[in-house]
């Protein structure tokens, strides 16, 4: 049985990425390990919400996400293991791979089906014209010489007037 580890945080985005993969191979021959990556909470949340309430929310969020993914992607006939990530993903991946190898399986492929953080599209290459428009052009600064010259002449005139008295 082929085992696949998939990191998810959004059901719609995961459906778009997993649907072509599921269509290629029979689902009944695969063992899916779905790992929910809950959104981060700010450090100020601890001021208002207890640790157990945060963990309860994360568990409910993950259960809802798993139900959506299994229903929409069509994994109901496959063997699915669900895991809630609680630490760094690199350590979790090593732990999952070690568990799979301990059971006599080969290393499983890992797929990152998480939604990208930035909502912007991928940056497009700039044309030379667009690049020249982005480069800052020097802004002509107003000349301060008329004010400096006026101040110097006023000071000299004042000294001259005082010297004549």
PDB file of C-alpha atoms in Angstrom:
ATOM      1  CA  UNK A   1       0.000   0.000   0.000  1.00  0.00           C
ATOM      2  CA  UNK A   2       1.407   3.384  -1.027  1.00  0.00           C
ATOM      3  CA  UNK A   3       1.618   5.905   1.777  1.00  0.00           C
ATOM      4  CA  UNK A   4       1.506   9.634   1.130  1.00  0.00           C
ATOM      5  CA  UNK A   5       2.035  12.398   3.712  1.00  0.00           C
ATOM      6  CA  UNK A   6       0.117  15.585   2.907  1.00  0.00           C
ATOM      7  CA  UNK A   7       0.326  18.871   4.822  1.00  0.00           C
ATOM      8  CA  UNK A   8      -2.929  20.841   4.615  1.00  0.00           C
ATOM      9  CA  UNK A   9      -4.392  24.025   6.055  1.00  0.00           C
ATOM     10  CA  UNK A  10      -7.228  24.849   3.644  1.00  0.00           C
ATOM     11  CA  UNK A  11      -9.735  22.362   2.220  1.00  0.00           C
ATOM     12  CA  UNK A  12     -10.394  24.193  -1.066  1.00  0.00           C
ATOM     13  CA  UNK A  13      -6.723  24.653  -1.861  1.00  0.00           C
ATOM     14  CA  UNK A  14      -5.964  21.048  -0.941  1.00  0.00           C
ATOM     15  CA  UNK A  15      -8.788  19.833  -3.180  1.00  0.00           C
ATOM     16  CA  UNK A  16      -7.287  21.641  -6.173  1.00  0.00           C
ATOM     17  CA  UNK A  17      -3.885  20.057  -5.571  1.00  0.00           C
ATOM     18  CA  UNK A  18      -5.019  16.562  -4.586  1.00  0.00           C
ATOM     19  CA  UNK A  19      -7.754  15.967  -7.185  1.00  0.00           C
ATOM     20  CA  UNK A  20      -5.342  15.290 -10.105  1.00  0.00           C
ATOM     21  CA  UNK A  21      -3.228  13.002  -7.919  1.00  0.00           C
ATOM     22  CA  UNK A  22      -6.243  10.980  -6.796  1.00  0.00           C
ATOM     23  CA  UNK A  23      -7.571  10.718 -10.352  1.00  0.00           C
ATOM     24  CA  UNK A  24      -4.328   9.040 -11.549  1.00  0.00           C
ATOM     25  CA  UNK A  25      -4.156   6.193  -9.051  1.00  0.00           C
ATOM     26  CA  UNK A  26      -6.809   4.062  -7.338  1.00  0.00           C
ATOM     27  CA  UNK A  27      -7.590   5.518  -3.916  1.00  0.00           C
ATOM     28  CA  UNK A  28      -8.168   2.118  -2.322  1.00  0.00           C
ATOM     29  CA  UNK A  29      -4.476   1.257  -2.761  1.00  0.00           C
ATOM     30  CA  UNK A  30      -3.227   4.317  -0.918  1.00  0.00           C
ATOM     31  CA  UNK A  31      -2.747   5.224   2.727  1.00  0.00           C
ATOM     32  CA  UNK A  32      -3.042   8.970   3.221  1.00  0.00           C
ATOM     33  CA  UNK A  33      -1.508  10.691   6.235  1.00  0.00           C
ATOM     34  CA  UNK A  34      -3.192  14.094   6.436  1.00  0.00           C
ATOM     35  CA  UNK A  35      -1.359  16.575   8.645  1.00  0.00           C
ATOM     36  CA  UNK A  36      -3.340  19.672   9.648  1.00  0.00           C
ATOM     37  CA  UNK A  37      -1.298  22.838  10.078  1.00  0.00           C
ATOM     38  CA  UNK A  38      -3.496  25.130  12.179  1.00  0.00           C
ATOM     39  CA  UNK A  39      -3.182  28.891  11.731  1.00  0.00           C
ATOM     40  CA  UNK A  40      -0.914  30.636  14.157  1.00  0.00           C
ATOM     41  CA  UNK A  41      -2.381  32.548  17.039  1.00  0.00           C
ATOM     42  CA  UNK A  42      -0.843  35.761  18.197  1.00  0.00           C
ATOM     43  CA  UNK A  43       1.105  35.760  21.430  1.00  0.00           C
ATOM     44  CA  UNK A  44      -1.524  38.063  22.916  1.00  0.00           C
ATOM     45  CA  UNK A  45      -4.165  35.321  22.747  1.00  0.00           C
ATOM     46  CA  UNK A  46      -2.699  33.730  25.861  1.00  0.00           C
ATOM     47  CA  UNK A  47      -3.844  36.766  27.794  1.00  0.00           C
ATOM     48  CA  UNK A  48      -7.499  35.978  27.106  1.00  0.00           C
ATOM     49  CA  UNK A  49      -7.686  32.245  26.311  1.00  0.00           C
ATOM     50  CA  UNK A  50      -6.350  29.344  28.345  1.00  0.00           C
ATOM     51  CA  UNK A  51      -3.989  26.774  26.875  1.00  0.00           C
ATOM     52  CA  UNK A  52      -6.599  24.022  27.022  1.00  0.00           C
ATOM     53  CA  UNK A  53      -9.116  26.241  25.193  1.00  0.00           C
ATOM     54  CA  UNK A  54      -6.539  26.943  22.460  1.00  0.00           C
ATOM     55  CA  UNK A  55      -5.796  23.234  22.080  1.00  0.00           C
ATOM     56  CA  UNK A  56      -9.509  22.450  22.009  1.00  0.00           C
ATOM     57  CA  UNK A  57     -10.030  25.031  19.252  1.00  0.00           C
ATOM     58  CA  UNK A  58      -7.103  23.599  17.242  1.00  0.00           C
ATOM     59  CA  UNK A  59      -8.524  20.076  17.549  1.00  0.00           C
ATOM     60  CA  UNK A  60     -12.015  21.168  16.460  1.00  0.00           C
ATOM     61  CA  UNK A  61     -10.528  23.165  13.574  1.00  0.00           C
ATOM     62  CA  UNK A  62      -8.497  20.151  12.431  1.00  0.00           C
ATOM     63  CA  UNK A  63     -11.483  17.770  12.680  1.00  0.00           C
ATOM     64  CA  UNK A  64     -13.568  20.135  10.549  1.00  0.00           C
ATOM     65  CA  UNK A  65     -10.744  20.452   7.997  1.00  0.00           C
ATOM     66  CA  UNK A  66     -10.253  16.678   7.796  1.00  0.00           C
ATOM     67  CA  UNK A  67     -13.996  16.124   7.303  1.00  0.00           C
ATOM     68  CA  UNK A  68     -14.086  18.673   4.465  1.00  0.00           C
ATOM     69  CA  UNK A  69     -11.038  17.211   2.727  1.00  0.00           C
ATOM     70  CA  UNK A  70     -12.153  13.592   3.006  1.00  0.00           C
ATOM     71  CA  UNK A  71     -15.629  14.459   1.713  1.00  0.00           C
ATOM     72  CA  UNK A  72     -14.643  16.791  -1.136  1.00  0.00           C
ATOM     73  CA  UNK A  73     -11.529  15.038  -2.400  1.00  0.00           C
ATOM     74  CA  UNK A  74     -13.007  11.559  -2.287  1.00  0.00           C
ATOM     75  CA  UNK A  75     -10.768   9.852   0.245  1.00  0.00           C
ATOM     76  CA  UNK A  76     -13.650   8.084   1.996  1.00  0.00           C
ATOM     77  CA  UNK A  77     -12.687   4.706   0.466  1.00  0.00           C
ATOM     78  CA  UNK A  78      -8.976   5.118   1.250  1.00  0.00           C
ATOM     79  CA  UNK A  79      -7.172   4.502   4.495  1.00  0.00           C
ATOM     80  CA  UNK A  80      -6.671   7.904   6.084  1.00  0.00           C
ATOM     81  CA  UNK A  81      -4.652   8.789   9.173  1.00  0.00           C
ATOM     82  CA  UNK A  82      -5.088  12.289  10.561  1.00  0.00           C
ATOM     83  CA  UNK A  83      -2.434  14.154  12.533  1.00  0.00           C
ATOM     84  CA  UNK A  84      -2.486  17.637  14.031  1.00  0.00           C
ATOM     85  CA  UNK A  85       0.897  19.357  13.750  1.00  0.00           C
ATOM     86  CA  UNK A  86       1.966  20.836  17.068  1.00  0.00           C
ATOM     87  CA  UNK A  87       5.590  21.658  16.361  1.00  0.00           C
ATOM     88  CA  UNK A  88       8.088  22.190  13.564  1.00  0.00           C
ATOM     89  CA  UNK A  89       7.115  20.342  10.388  1.00  0.00           C
ATOM     90  CA  UNK A  90      10.642  19.053   9.770  1.00  0.00           C
ATOM     91  CA  UNK A  91      10.630  17.161  13.076  1.00  0.00           C
ATOM     92  CA  UNK A  92       7.111  15.860  12.446  1.00  0.00           C
ATOM     93  CA  UNK A  93       8.112  14.627   8.984  1.00  0.00           C
ATOM     94  CA  UNK A  94      11.114  12.782  10.414  1.00  0.00           C
ATOM     95  CA  UNK A  95       8.901  11.215  13.084  1.00  0.00           C
ATOM     96  CA  UNK A  96       6.261  10.113  10.554  1.00  0.00           C
ATOM     97  CA  UNK A  97       8.913   8.674   8.210  1.00  0.00           C
ATOM     98  CA  UNK A  98      10.516   6.806  11.118  1.00  0.00           C
ATOM     99  CA  UNK A  99       7.134   5.361  12.135  1.00  0.00           C
ATOM    100  CA  UNK A 100       6.488   4.210   8.581  1.00  0.00           C
ATOM    101  CA  UNK A 101       9.918   2.592   8.300  1.00  0.00           C
ATOM    102  CA  UNK A 102       9.461   0.873  11.664  1.00  0.00           C
ATOM    103  CA  UNK A 103       6.331  -0.773  10.244  1.00  0.00           C
ATOM    104  CA  UNK A 104       8.352  -2.131   7.311  1.00  0.00           C
ATOM    105  CA  UNK A 105       7.266   0.471   4.752  1.00  0.00           C
ATOM    106  CA  UNK A 106       9.508   2.503   2.537  1.00  0.00           C
ATOM    107  CA  UNK A 107       9.743   6.268   2.957  1.00  0.00           C
ATOM    108  CA  UNK A 108       6.568   8.020   1.940  1.00  0.00           C
ATOM    109  CA  UNK A 109       6.477  11.001  -0.412  1.00  0.00           C
ATOM    110  CA  UNK A 110       5.599  14.286   1.275  1.00  0.00           C
ATOM    111  CA  UNK A 111       3.272  16.787  -0.390  1.00  0.00           C
ATOM    112  CA  UNK A 112       2.805  20.341   0.807  1.00  0.00           C
ATOM    113  CA  UNK A 113      -0.809  21.276  -0.010  1.00  0.00           C
ATOM    114  CA  UNK A 114      -0.886  24.292   2.278  1.00  0.00           C
ATOM    115  CA  UNK A 115      -2.238  27.566   0.975  1.00  0.00           C
ATOM    116  CA  UNK A 116       0.510  30.107   0.226  1.00  0.00           C
ATOM    117  CA  UNK A 117       0.724  32.871   2.807  1.00  0.00           C
ATOM    118  CA  UNK A 118       0.816  35.807   0.434  1.00  0.00           C
ATOM    119  CA  UNK A 119      -2.284  36.529  -1.607  1.00  0.00           C
ATOM    120  CA  UNK A 120      -0.279  38.146  -4.367  1.00  0.00           C
ATOM    121  CA  UNK A 121       0.442  36.312  -7.570  1.00  0.00           C
ATOM    122  CA  UNK A 122       3.950  35.208  -8.328  1.00  0.00           C
ATOM    123  CA  UNK A 123       6.118  38.149  -9.317  1.00  0.00           C
ATOM    124  CA  UNK A 124       6.310  38.645 -13.049  1.00  0.00           C
ATOM    125  CA  UNK A 125       9.652  39.375 -14.716  1.00  0.00           C
ATOM    126  CA  UNK A 126      10.120  43.047 -15.362  1.00  0.00           C
ATOM    127  CA  UNK A 127      10.553  44.461 -18.817  1.00  0.00           C
ATOM    128  CA  UNK A 128      13.296  47.078 -19.226  1.00  0.00           C
ATOM    129  CA  UNK A 129      10.662  49.795 -19.559  1.00  0.00           C
ATOM    130  CA  UNK A 130       8.899  48.718 -16.366  1.00  0.00           C
ATOM    131  CA  UNK A 131      12.240  48.483 -14.551  1.00  0.00           C
ATOM    132  CA  UNK A 132      13.155  52.022 -15.585  1.00  0.00           C
ATOM    133  CA  UNK A 133       9.812  53.233 -14.271  1.00  0.00           C
ATOM    134  CA  UNK A 134      10.513  51.584 -10.896  1.00  0.00           C
ATOM    135  CA  UNK A 135      13.989  53.019 -10.445  1.00  0.00           C
ATOM    136  CA  UNK A 136      13.915  56.110  -8.300  1.00  0.00           C
ATOM    137  CA  UNK A 137      14.609  59.258 -10.197  1.00  0.00           C
ATOM    138  CA  UNK A 138      16.412  62.062  -8.422  1.00  0.00           C
ATOM    139  CA  UNK A 139      14.021  64.766  -7.339  1.00  0.00           C
ATOM    140  CA  UNK A 140      15.410  68.232  -7.997  1.00  0.00           C
ATOM    141  CA  UNK A 141      15.822  69.951  -4.684  1.00  0.00           C
ATOM    142  CA  UNK A 142      15.127  73.637  -4.409  1.00  0.00           C
ATOM    143  CA  UNK A 143      18.244  75.697  -4.193  1.00  0.00           C
ATOM    144  CA  UNK A 144      18.993  77.174  -0.778  1.00  0.00           C
ATOM    145  CA  UNK A 145      21.496  79.720  -2.075  1.00  0.00           C
ATOM    146  CA  UNK A 146      19.051  82.626  -2.357  1.00  0.00           C
ATOM    147  CA  UNK A 147      18.080  82.227   1.307  1.00  0.00           C
ATOM    148  CA  UNK A 148      21.692  81.798   2.438  1.00  0.00           C
ATOM    149  CA  UNK A 149      22.842  84.795   0.399  1.00  0.00           C
ATOM    150  CA  UNK A 150      19.947  86.896   1.753  1.00  0.00           C
ATOM    151  CA  UNK A 151      20.843  85.955   5.335  1.00  0.00           C
ATOM    152  CA  UNK A 152      24.530  86.791   4.849  1.00  0.00           C
ATOM    153  CA  UNK A 153      23.742  90.154   3.247  1.00  0.00           C
ATOM    154  CA  UNK A 154      21.240  90.993   6.009  1.00  0.00           C
ATOM    155  CA  UNK A 155      23.849  90.163   8.666  1.00  0.00           C
ATOM    156  CA  UNK A 156      26.501  92.256   6.890  1.00  0.00           C
ATOM    157  CA  UNK A 157      24.082  95.145   6.509  1.00  0.00           C
ATOM    158  CA  UNK A 158      23.234  95.011  10.204  1.00  0.00           C
ATOM    159  CA  UNK A 159      26.919  95.008  11.178  1.00  0.00           C
ATOM    160  CA  UNK A 160      27.595  97.942   8.822  1.00  0.00           C
ATOM    161  CA  UNK A 161      24.710  99.917  10.298  1.00  0.00           C
ATOM    162  CA  UNK A 162      25.971  99.272  13.822  1.00  0.00           C
ATOM    163  CA  UNK A 163      29.521 100.260  12.878  1.00  0.00           C
ATOM    164  CA  UNK A 164      28.397 103.663  11.586  1.00  0.00           C
ATOM    165  CA  UNK A 165      26.778 104.632  14.842  1.00  0.00           C
TER     166      UNK A 165
END
